[in-house]
PDB file of C-alpha atoms in Angstrom:
ATOM      1  CA  UNK A   1       0.000   0.000   0.000  1.00  0.00           C
ATOM      2  CA  UNK A   2       1.567   3.320  -1.054  1.00  0.00           C
ATOM      3  CA  UNK A   3       1.768   6.174   1.445  1.00  0.00           C
ATOM      4  CA  UNK A   4       0.377   9.671   0.941  1.00  0.00           C
ATOM      5  CA  UNK A   5       2.547  12.391   2.540  1.00  0.00           C
ATOM      6  CA  UNK A   6       0.989  15.663   3.773  1.00  0.00           C
ATOM      7  CA  UNK A   7       4.004  17.210   5.434  1.00  0.00           C
ATOM      8  CA  UNK A   8       7.126  16.794   7.525  1.00  0.00           C
ATOM      9  CA  UNK A   9       7.502  18.050  11.058  1.00  0.00           C
ATOM     10  CA  UNK A  10       9.636  17.680  14.151  1.00  0.00           C
ATOM     11  CA  UNK A  11       9.499  14.360  16.023  1.00  0.00           C
ATOM     12  CA  UNK A  12       8.609  16.351  19.152  1.00  0.00           C
ATOM     13  CA  UNK A  13       5.542  17.882  17.446  1.00  0.00           C
ATOM     14  CA  UNK A  14       2.403  17.672  19.600  1.00  0.00           C
ATOM     15  CA  UNK A  15       0.256  14.710  18.620  1.00  0.00           C
ATOM     16  CA  UNK A  16      -2.450  15.028  15.965  1.00  0.00           C
ATOM     17  CA  UNK A  17      -6.107  15.431  16.926  1.00  0.00           C
ATOM     18  CA  UNK A  18      -7.772  12.023  17.357  1.00  0.00           C
ATOM     19  CA  UNK A  19      -9.425  10.592  14.264  1.00  0.00           C
ATOM     20  CA  UNK A  20      -8.062  13.179  11.836  1.00  0.00           C
ATOM     21  CA  UNK A  21      -9.096  12.272   8.303  1.00  0.00           C
ATOM     22  CA  UNK A  22      -7.234  12.951   5.080  1.00  0.00           C
ATOM     23  CA  UNK A  23      -7.730  12.370   1.374  1.00  0.00           C
ATOM     24  CA  UNK A  24      -9.799   9.661  -0.276  1.00  0.00           C
ATOM     25  CA  UNK A  25     -13.387   8.393  -0.278  1.00  0.00           C
ATOM     26  CA  UNK A  26     -13.800   7.007   2.286  1.00  0.00           C
ATOM     27  CA  UNK A  27     -11.312   9.359   3.930  1.00  0.00           C
ATOM     28  CA  UNK A  28      -8.075   7.706   5.045  1.00  0.00           C
ATOM     29  CA  UNK A  29      -6.963   8.008   8.672  1.00  0.00           C
ATOM     30  CA  UNK A  30      -4.000  10.344   9.177  1.00  0.00           C
ATOM     31  CA  UNK A  31      -1.045   8.947  11.101  1.00  0.00           C
ATOM     32  CA  UNK A  32       2.573   9.721  11.961  1.00  0.00           C
ATOM     33  CA  UNK A  33       5.801   8.028  10.830  1.00  0.00           C
ATOM     34  CA  UNK A  34       8.695   8.884  13.156  1.00  0.00           C
ATOM     35  CA  UNK A  35      12.347   8.663  12.176  1.00  0.00           C
ATOM     36  CA  UNK A  36      15.028  10.135  14.450  1.00  0.00           C
ATOM     37  CA  UNK A  37      14.139  13.742  15.314  1.00  0.00           C
ATOM     38  CA  UNK A  38      11.643  14.015  12.454  1.00  0.00           C
ATOM     39  CA  UNK A  39       8.117  12.876  11.693  1.00  0.00           C
ATOM     40  CA  UNK A  40       6.022  12.615   8.536  1.00  0.00           C
ATOM     41  CA  UNK A  41       2.267  13.219   8.578  1.00  0.00           C
ATOM     42  CA  UNK A  42       0.814  10.547   6.284  1.00  0.00           C
ATOM     43  CA  UNK A  43      -2.134   8.323   5.429  1.00  0.00           C
ATOM     44  CA  UNK A  44      -2.655   5.386   3.104  1.00  0.00           C
ATOM     45  CA  UNK A  45      -2.789   6.659  -0.486  1.00  0.00           C
ATOM     46  CA  UNK A  46      -6.107   6.164  -2.286  1.00  0.00           C
ATOM     47  CA  UNK A  47      -6.029   4.579  -5.745  1.00  0.00           C
ATOM     48  CA  UNK A  48      -6.222   6.976  -8.707  1.00  0.00           C
ATOM     49  CA  UNK A  49      -6.236  10.164  -6.640  1.00  0.00           C
ATOM     50  CA  UNK A  50      -7.299  13.247  -8.622  1.00  0.00           C
ATOM     51  CA  UNK A  51      -7.258  16.896  -7.469  1.00  0.00           C
ATOM     52  CA  UNK A  52     -10.970  17.029  -6.633  1.00  0.00           C
ATOM     53  CA  UNK A  53     -12.192  19.836  -4.390  1.00  0.00           C
ATOM     54  CA  UNK A  54     -12.904  17.511  -1.462  1.00  0.00           C
ATOM     55  CA  UNK A  55      -9.405  16.027  -1.514  1.00  0.00           C
ATOM     56  CA  UNK A  56      -7.651  19.374  -2.003  1.00  0.00           C
ATOM     57  CA  UNK A  57      -9.514  20.707   1.040  1.00  0.00           C
ATOM     58  CA  UNK A  58      -8.671  17.567   3.052  1.00  0.00           C
ATOM     59  CA  UNK A  59      -4.962  18.024   2.206  1.00  0.00           C
ATOM     60  CA  UNK A  60      -5.103  21.696   3.256  1.00  0.00           C
ATOM     61  CA  UNK A  61      -7.015  20.879   6.438  1.00  0.00           C
ATOM     62  CA  UNK A  62      -4.431  18.300   7.586  1.00  0.00           C
ATOM     63  CA  UNK A  63      -1.668  20.869   7.032  1.00  0.00           C
ATOM     64  CA  UNK A  64      -3.638  23.624   8.795  1.00  0.00           C
ATOM     65  CA  UNK A  65      -4.306  21.394  11.838  1.00  0.00           C
ATOM     66  CA  UNK A  66      -0.697  20.181  11.968  1.00  0.00           C
ATOM     67  CA  UNK A  67       0.778  23.639  11.375  1.00  0.00           C
ATOM     68  CA  UNK A  68      -1.361  25.241  14.079  1.00  0.00           C
ATOM     69  CA  UNK A  69       0.667  23.467  16.786  1.00  0.00           C
ATOM     70  CA  UNK A  70       4.197  23.774  15.360  1.00  0.00           C
ATOM     71  CA  UNK A  71       6.161  24.223  12.119  1.00  0.00           C
ATOM     72  CA  UNK A  72       5.390  21.836   9.274  1.00  0.00           C
ATOM     73  CA  UNK A  73       7.026  21.496   5.860  1.00  0.00           C
ATOM     74  CA  UNK A  74       4.033  21.168   3.540  1.00  0.00           C
ATOM     75  CA  UNK A  75       4.178  18.727   0.644  1.00  0.00           C
ATOM     76  CA  UNK A  76       2.200  19.580  -2.473  1.00  0.00           C
ATOM     77  CA  UNK A  77      -1.052  17.775  -3.186  1.00  0.00           C
ATOM     78  CA  UNK A  78      -0.471  14.296  -4.607  1.00  0.00           C
ATOM     79  CA  UNK A  79       2.878  13.522  -2.913  1.00  0.00           C
ATOM     80  CA  UNK A  80       2.944   9.722  -2.755  1.00  0.00           C
ATOM     81  CA  UNK A  81       5.727   7.394  -1.592  1.00  0.00           C
ATOM     82  CA  UNK A  82       5.916   3.619  -2.272  1.00  0.00           C
ATOM     83  CA  UNK A  83       5.395   2.721   1.425  1.00  0.00           C
ATOM     84  CA  UNK A  84       6.074   3.805   5.027  1.00  0.00           C
ATOM     85  CA  UNK A  85       9.639   2.459   4.932  1.00  0.00           C
ATOM     86  CA  UNK A  86      10.436   4.654   1.902  1.00  0.00           C
ATOM     87  CA  UNK A  87       9.102   7.737   3.755  1.00  0.00           C
ATOM     88  CA  UNK A  88      11.256   6.887   6.803  1.00  0.00           C
ATOM     89  CA  UNK A  89      14.243   6.433   4.473  1.00  0.00           C
ATOM     90  CA  UNK A  90      13.819   9.924   2.997  1.00  0.00           C
ATOM     91  CA  UNK A  91      13.488  11.429   6.507  1.00  0.00           C
ATOM     92  CA  UNK A  92      16.760   9.775   7.521  1.00  0.00           C
ATOM     93  CA  UNK A  93      18.592  10.625   4.296  1.00  0.00           C
ATOM     94  CA  UNK A  94      17.617  14.316   4.250  1.00  0.00           C
ATOM     95  CA  UNK A  95      17.415  14.876   8.018  1.00  0.00           C
ATOM     96  CA  UNK A  96      19.775  17.874   8.099  1.00  0.00           C
ATOM     97  CA  UNK A  97      17.960  19.608   5.258  1.00  0.00           C
ATOM     98  CA  UNK A  98      14.496  19.066   6.786  1.00  0.00           C
ATOM     99  CA  UNK A  99      15.650  20.272  10.221  1.00  0.00           C
ATOM    100  CA  UNK A 100      17.183  23.434   8.709  1.00  0.00           C
ATOM    101  CA  UNK A 101      13.973  24.127   6.797  1.00  0.00           C
ATOM    102  CA  UNK A 102      11.755  23.545   9.851  1.00  0.00           C
ATOM    103  CA  UNK A 103      13.863  26.039  11.775  1.00  0.00           C
ATOM    104  CA  UNK A 104      13.780  28.563   8.906  1.00  0.00           C
ATOM    105  CA  UNK A 105       9.987  28.253   8.441  1.00  0.00           C
ATOM    106  CA  UNK A 106       9.016  28.203  12.112  1.00  0.00           C
ATOM    107  CA  UNK A 107       6.365  30.856  12.817  1.00  0.00           C
ATOM    108  CA  UNK A 108       6.128  31.844   9.151  1.00  0.00           C
ATOM    109  CA  UNK A 109       3.434  31.658   6.464  1.00  0.00           C
ATOM    110  CA  UNK A 110       3.356  32.215   2.722  1.00  0.00           C
ATOM    111  CA  UNK A 111       1.520  34.946   0.832  1.00  0.00           C
ATOM    112  CA  UNK A 112       1.196  34.837  -2.939  1.00  0.00           C
ATOM    113  CA  UNK A 113       1.005  38.161  -4.785  1.00  0.00           C
ATOM    114  CA  UNK A 114      -0.008  38.347  -8.430  1.00  0.00           C
ATOM    115  CA  UNK A 115      -0.229  41.557 -10.417  1.00  0.00           C
ATOM    116  CA  UNK A 116      -1.600  42.570 -13.769  1.00  0.00           C
ATOM    117  CA  UNK A 117      -2.190  45.895 -15.491  1.00  0.00           C
ATOM    118  CA  UNK A 118      -5.476  47.739 -15.631  1.00  0.00           C
ATOM    119  CA  UNK A 119      -5.294  48.125 -19.406  1.00  0.00           C
ATOM    120  CA  UNK A 120      -6.902  51.552 -19.676  1.00  0.00           C
ATOM    121  CA  UNK A 121      -4.969  52.979 -16.707  1.00  0.00           C
ATOM    122  CA  UNK A 122      -1.613  51.732 -17.975  1.00  0.00           C
ATOM    123  CA  UNK A 123      -2.242  53.224 -21.422  1.00  0.00           C
ATOM    124  CA  UNK A 124      -2.931  56.608 -19.787  1.00  0.00           C
ATOM    125  CA  UNK A 125       0.267  56.214 -17.779  1.00  0.00           C
ATOM    126  CA  UNK A 126       2.337  55.283 -20.843  1.00  0.00           C
ATOM    127  CA  UNK A 127       0.875  58.258 -22.725  1.00  0.00           C
ATOM    128  CA  UNK A 128       1.803  60.682 -19.949  1.00  0.00           C
ATOM    129  CA  UNK A 129       5.280  59.236 -19.304  1.00  0.00           C
ATOM    130  CA  UNK A 130       6.541  58.449 -22.803  1.00  0.00           C
ATOM    131  CA  UNK A 131       7.473  61.442 -25.038  1.00  0.00           C
ATOM    132  CA  UNK A 132       7.680  59.272 -28.177  1.00  0.00           C
ATOM    133  CA  UNK A 133       4.142  57.945 -27.674  1.00  0.00           C
ATOM    134  CA  UNK A 134       2.869  61.475 -27.052  1.00  0.00           C
ATOM    135  CA  UNK A 135       4.613  62.854 -30.147  1.00  0.00           C
ATOM    136  CA  UNK A 136       3.354  60.063 -32.441  1.00  0.00           C
ATOM    137  CA  UNK A 137      -0.193  60.354 -31.078  1.00  0.00           C
ATOM    138  CA  UNK A 138      -0.197  64.130 -31.604  1.00  0.00           C
ATOM    139  CA  UNK A 139       1.272  63.790 -35.140  1.00  0.00           C
ATOM    140  CA  UNK A 140      -1.395  61.233 -36.065  1.00  0.00           C
ATOM    141  CA  UNK A 141      -4.123  63.427 -34.594  1.00  0.00           C
ATOM    142  CA  UNK A 142      -2.973  66.428 -36.618  1.00  0.00           C
ATOM    143  CA  UNK A 143      -2.832  64.252 -39.740  1.00  0.00           C
ATOM    144  CA  UNK A 144      -6.495  63.313 -39.236  1.00  0.00           C
ATOM    145  CA  UNK A 145      -5.655  59.921 -37.724  1.00  0.00           C
ATOM    146  CA  UNK A 146      -2.444  59.258 -39.637  1.00  0.00           C
ATOM    147  CA  UNK A 147      -1.686  56.688 -42.323  1.00  0.00           C
ATOM    148  CA  UNK A 148      -1.823  52.917 -41.832  1.00  0.00           C
ATOM    149  CA  UNK A 149       1.961  52.874 -41.320  1.00  0.00           C
ATOM    150  CA  UNK A 150       1.755  55.708 -38.785  1.00  0.00           C
ATOM    151  CA  UNK A 151      -0.876  53.833 -36.802  1.00  0.00           C
ATOM    152  CA  UNK A 152       1.170  50.638 -36.976  1.00  0.00           C
ATOM    153  CA  UNK A 153       4.258  52.486 -35.727  1.00  0.00           C
ATOM    154  CA  UNK A 154       2.296  54.026 -32.842  1.00  0.00           C
ATOM    155  CA  UNK A 155       0.895  50.591 -31.954  1.00  0.00           C
ATOM    156  CA  UNK A 156       4.394  49.080 -31.874  1.00  0.00           C
ATOM    157  CA  UNK A 157       5.752  51.897 -29.709  1.00  0.00           C
ATOM    158  CA  UNK A 158       2.816  51.597 -27.264  1.00  0.00           C
ATOM    159  CA  UNK A 159       3.223  47.790 -26.981  1.00  0.00           C
ATOM    160  CA  UNK A 160       6.965  48.183 -26.314  1.00  0.00           C
ATOM    161  CA  UNK A 161       6.297  50.895 -23.707  1.00  0.00           C
ATOM    162  CA  UNK A 162       3.687  48.739 -21.930  1.00  0.00           C
ATOM    163  CA  UNK A 163       6.063  45.749 -21.893  1.00  0.00           C
ATOM    164  CA  UNK A 164       8.818  47.934 -20.442  1.00  0.00           C
ATOM    165  CA  UNK A 165       6.342  49.176 -17.817  1.00  0.00           C
ATOM    166  CA  UNK A 166       5.423  45.560 -16.962  1.00  0.00           C
ATOM    167  CA  UNK A 167       9.043  44.673 -16.223  1.00  0.00           C
ATOM    168  CA  UNK A 168       9.516  47.863 -14.173  1.00  0.00           C
ATOM    169  CA  UNK A 169       6.298  47.305 -12.222  1.00  0.00           C
ATOM    170  CA  UNK A 170       7.229  43.700 -11.427  1.00  0.00           C
ATOM    171  CA  UNK A 171      10.615  44.834 -10.065  1.00  0.00           C
ATOM    172  CA  UNK A 172       9.032  47.707  -8.099  1.00  0.00           C
ATOM    173  CA  UNK A 173       6.404  45.394  -6.599  1.00  0.00           C
ATOM    174  CA  UNK A 174       9.081  42.951  -5.446  1.00  0.00           C
ATOM    175  CA  UNK A 175      11.310  45.661  -3.974  1.00  0.00           C
ATOM    176  CA  UNK A 176       8.330  47.275  -2.163  1.00  0.00           C
ATOM    177  CA  UNK A 177       7.336  44.022  -0.441  1.00  0.00           C
ATOM    178  CA  UNK A 178      10.718  42.335   0.134  1.00  0.00           C
ATOM    179  CA  UNK A 179      11.592  44.475   3.201  1.00  0.00           C
ATOM    180  CA  UNK A 180       8.514  43.184   5.079  1.00  0.00           C
ATOM    181  CA  UNK A 181       9.156  39.523   4.191  1.00  0.00           C
ATOM    182  CA  UNK A 182      11.744  36.966   5.298  1.00  0.00           C
ATOM    183  CA  UNK A 183      12.219  35.603   1.757  1.00  0.00           C
ATOM    184  CA  UNK A 184      10.729  35.765  -1.733  1.00  0.00           C
ATOM    185  CA  UNK A 185      10.242  33.090  -4.368  1.00  0.00           C
ATOM    186  CA  UNK A 186       9.553  34.133  -7.963  1.00  0.00           C
ATOM    187  CA  UNK A 187       6.860  31.901  -9.447  1.00  0.00           C
ATOM    188  CA  UNK A 188       6.858  30.585 -13.009  1.00  0.00           C
ATOM    189  CA  UNK A 189       5.939  33.155 -15.650  1.00  0.00           C
ATOM    190  CA  UNK A 190       2.387  32.678 -16.791  1.00  0.00           C
ATOM    191  CA  UNK A 191       0.303  34.529 -19.321  1.00  0.00           C
ATOM    192  CA  UNK A 192      -1.900  37.195 -17.857  1.00  0.00           C
ATOM    193  CA  UNK A 193       0.351  38.127 -14.906  1.00  0.00           C
ATOM    194  CA  UNK A 194       3.215  40.602 -14.977  1.00  0.00           C
ATOM    195  CA  UNK A 195       4.312  39.324 -11.540  1.00  0.00           C
ATOM    196  CA  UNK A 196       3.752  36.089  -9.635  1.00  0.00           C
ATOM    197  CA  UNK A 197       5.608  36.256  -6.317  1.00  0.00           C
ATOM    198  CA  UNK A 198       5.459  34.199  -3.136  1.00  0.00           C
ATOM    199  CA  UNK A 199       6.640  35.790   0.096  1.00  0.00           C
ATOM    200  CA  UNK A 200       7.629  34.093   3.332  1.00  0.00           C
ATOM    201  CA  UNK A 201       6.230  36.230   6.142  1.00  0.00           C
ATOM    202  CA  UNK A 202       6.460  36.079   9.934  1.00  0.00           C
ATOM    203  CA  UNK A 203       2.982  35.126  11.127  1.00  0.00           C
ATOM    204  CA  UNK A 204       3.285  37.771  13.868  1.00  0.00           C
ATOM    205  CA  UNK A 205       3.941  40.570  11.356  1.00  0.00           C
ATOM    206  CA  UNK A 206       1.502  39.476   8.646  1.00  0.00           C
ATOM    207  CA  UNK A 207      -0.518  42.672   9.154  1.00  0.00           C
ATOM    208  CA  UNK A 208       2.534  44.741   8.160  1.00  0.00           C
ATOM    209  CA  UNK A 209       2.860  42.727   4.967  1.00  0.00           C
ATOM    210  CA  UNK A 210      -0.842  43.129   4.119  1.00  0.00           C
ATOM    211  CA  UNK A 211      -0.528  46.885   4.788  1.00  0.00           C
ATOM    212  CA  UNK A 212       2.469  47.070   2.419  1.00  0.00           C
ATOM    213  CA  UNK A 213       0.384  45.391  -0.329  1.00  0.00           C
ATOM    214  CA  UNK A 214      -2.360  47.996   0.272  1.00  0.00           C
ATOM    215  CA  UNK A 215       0.234  50.784  -0.069  1.00  0.00           C
ATOM    216  CA  UNK A 216       1.255  49.384  -3.469  1.00  0.00           C
ATOM    217  CA  UNK A 217      -2.407  49.291  -4.538  1.00  0.00           C
ATOM    218  CA  UNK A 218      -2.892  52.936  -3.533  1.00  0.00           C
ATOM    219  CA  UNK A 219       0.403  54.157  -5.003  1.00  0.00           C
ATOM    220  CA  UNK A 220       0.112  52.207  -8.271  1.00  0.00           C
ATOM    221  CA  UNK A 221      -3.562  52.473  -9.313  1.00  0.00           C
ATOM    222  CA  UNK A 222      -2.703  51.162 -12.807  1.00  0.00           C
ATOM    223  CA  UNK A 223      -1.866  47.797 -11.165  1.00  0.00           C
ATOM    224  CA  UNK A 224      -4.406  45.156 -10.182  1.00  0.00           C
ATOM    225  CA  UNK A 225      -2.836  43.283  -7.261  1.00  0.00           C
ATOM    226  CA  UNK A 226      -4.203  39.993  -5.935  1.00  0.00           C
ATOM    227  CA  UNK A 227      -3.156  38.726  -2.513  1.00  0.00           C
ATOM    228  CA  UNK A 228      -3.675  35.102  -1.534  1.00  0.00           C
ATOM    229  CA  UNK A 229      -2.837  33.792   1.928  1.00  0.00           C
ATOM    230  CA  UNK A 230      -1.888  32.987   4.559  1.00  0.00           C
ATOM    231  CA  UNK A 231      -0.827  29.651   3.026  1.00  0.00           C
ATOM    232  CA  UNK A 232       1.452  26.850   4.183  1.00  0.00           C
ATOM    233  CA  UNK A 233       4.949  27.805   2.939  1.00  0.00           C
ATOM    234  CA  UNK A 234       4.913  25.489  -0.116  1.00  0.00           C
ATOM    235  CA  UNK A 235       7.363  27.663  -2.073  1.00  0.00           C
ATOM    236  CA  UNK A 236      10.026  27.517   0.647  1.00  0.00           C
ATOM    237  CA  UNK A 237      10.333  23.798   1.413  1.00  0.00           C
ATOM    238  CA  UNK A 238      13.485  23.913  -0.711  1.00  0.00           C
ATOM    239  CA  UNK A 239      15.749  26.915  -0.048  1.00  0.00           C
ATOM    240  CA  UNK A 240      15.317  29.519  -2.777  1.00  0.00           C
ATOM    241  CA  UNK A 241      18.010  31.595  -4.477  1.00  0.00           C
ATOM    242  CA  UNK A 242      16.583  34.827  -3.021  1.00  0.00           C
ATOM    243  CA  UNK A 243      16.868  33.799   0.615  1.00  0.00           C
ATOM    244  CA  UNK A 244      19.657  35.396   2.631  1.00  0.00           C
ATOM    245  CA  UNK A 245      22.547  32.989   3.035  1.00  0.00           C
ATOM    246  CA  UNK A 246      22.839  31.863   6.619  1.00  0.00           C
ATOM    247  CA  UNK A 247      26.244  32.081   8.202  1.00  0.00           C
ATOM    248  CA  UNK A 248      27.362  28.968  10.021  1.00  0.00           C
ATOM    249  CA  UNK A 249      29.727  29.300  12.962  1.00  0.00           C
TER     250      UNK A 249
END
């Protein structure tokens, strides 16, 4: 029977609530596999598991319950190991890494920030900021709309200016929020978003982070900013390149 892994925590973690249920129909009982100073929160893995709403919520609930008592390294939905012995083997093999991560993530949560442009607002901004766009627009207006080539040229210049603005806004968003976060992880580029950033935030100072996001919204009205969280720190289970290097004595 393969083993479904929800997360990894310290072996001294307070015990789970009695009868906690995880993924599957019927729901599988959640249990603990201990190995040295570490523990894995697991259940039997259902056959043919798919990311259905009920199972996604069950996965999140197990992590929320476990993480409420102490730090947990969350595994992503669908993390399955061949059996309990294989899970224990990974805990033993990567013990130092998991312990370092548990220490680094203790008392912290993840917030995901995505941003896109308000199309009309960014065009106004590009018009006001870019002399070339203004000059071409004015020349076309005086020429009664301008020729096909003139319009094409203006279109190309506007697209280039908007793309430049996207890159600048993504960098500005990151630099505005980094000071109130412990670490940042840049998500994969996806169509529709000019920025997709995950921030590791001290649970105790989450309000400061949320306030900083609000400041960005007020100061950059041409941006549409979406904030999702608090989440288990999925993006920080492996150390990211943008985390400060820890000095070892």
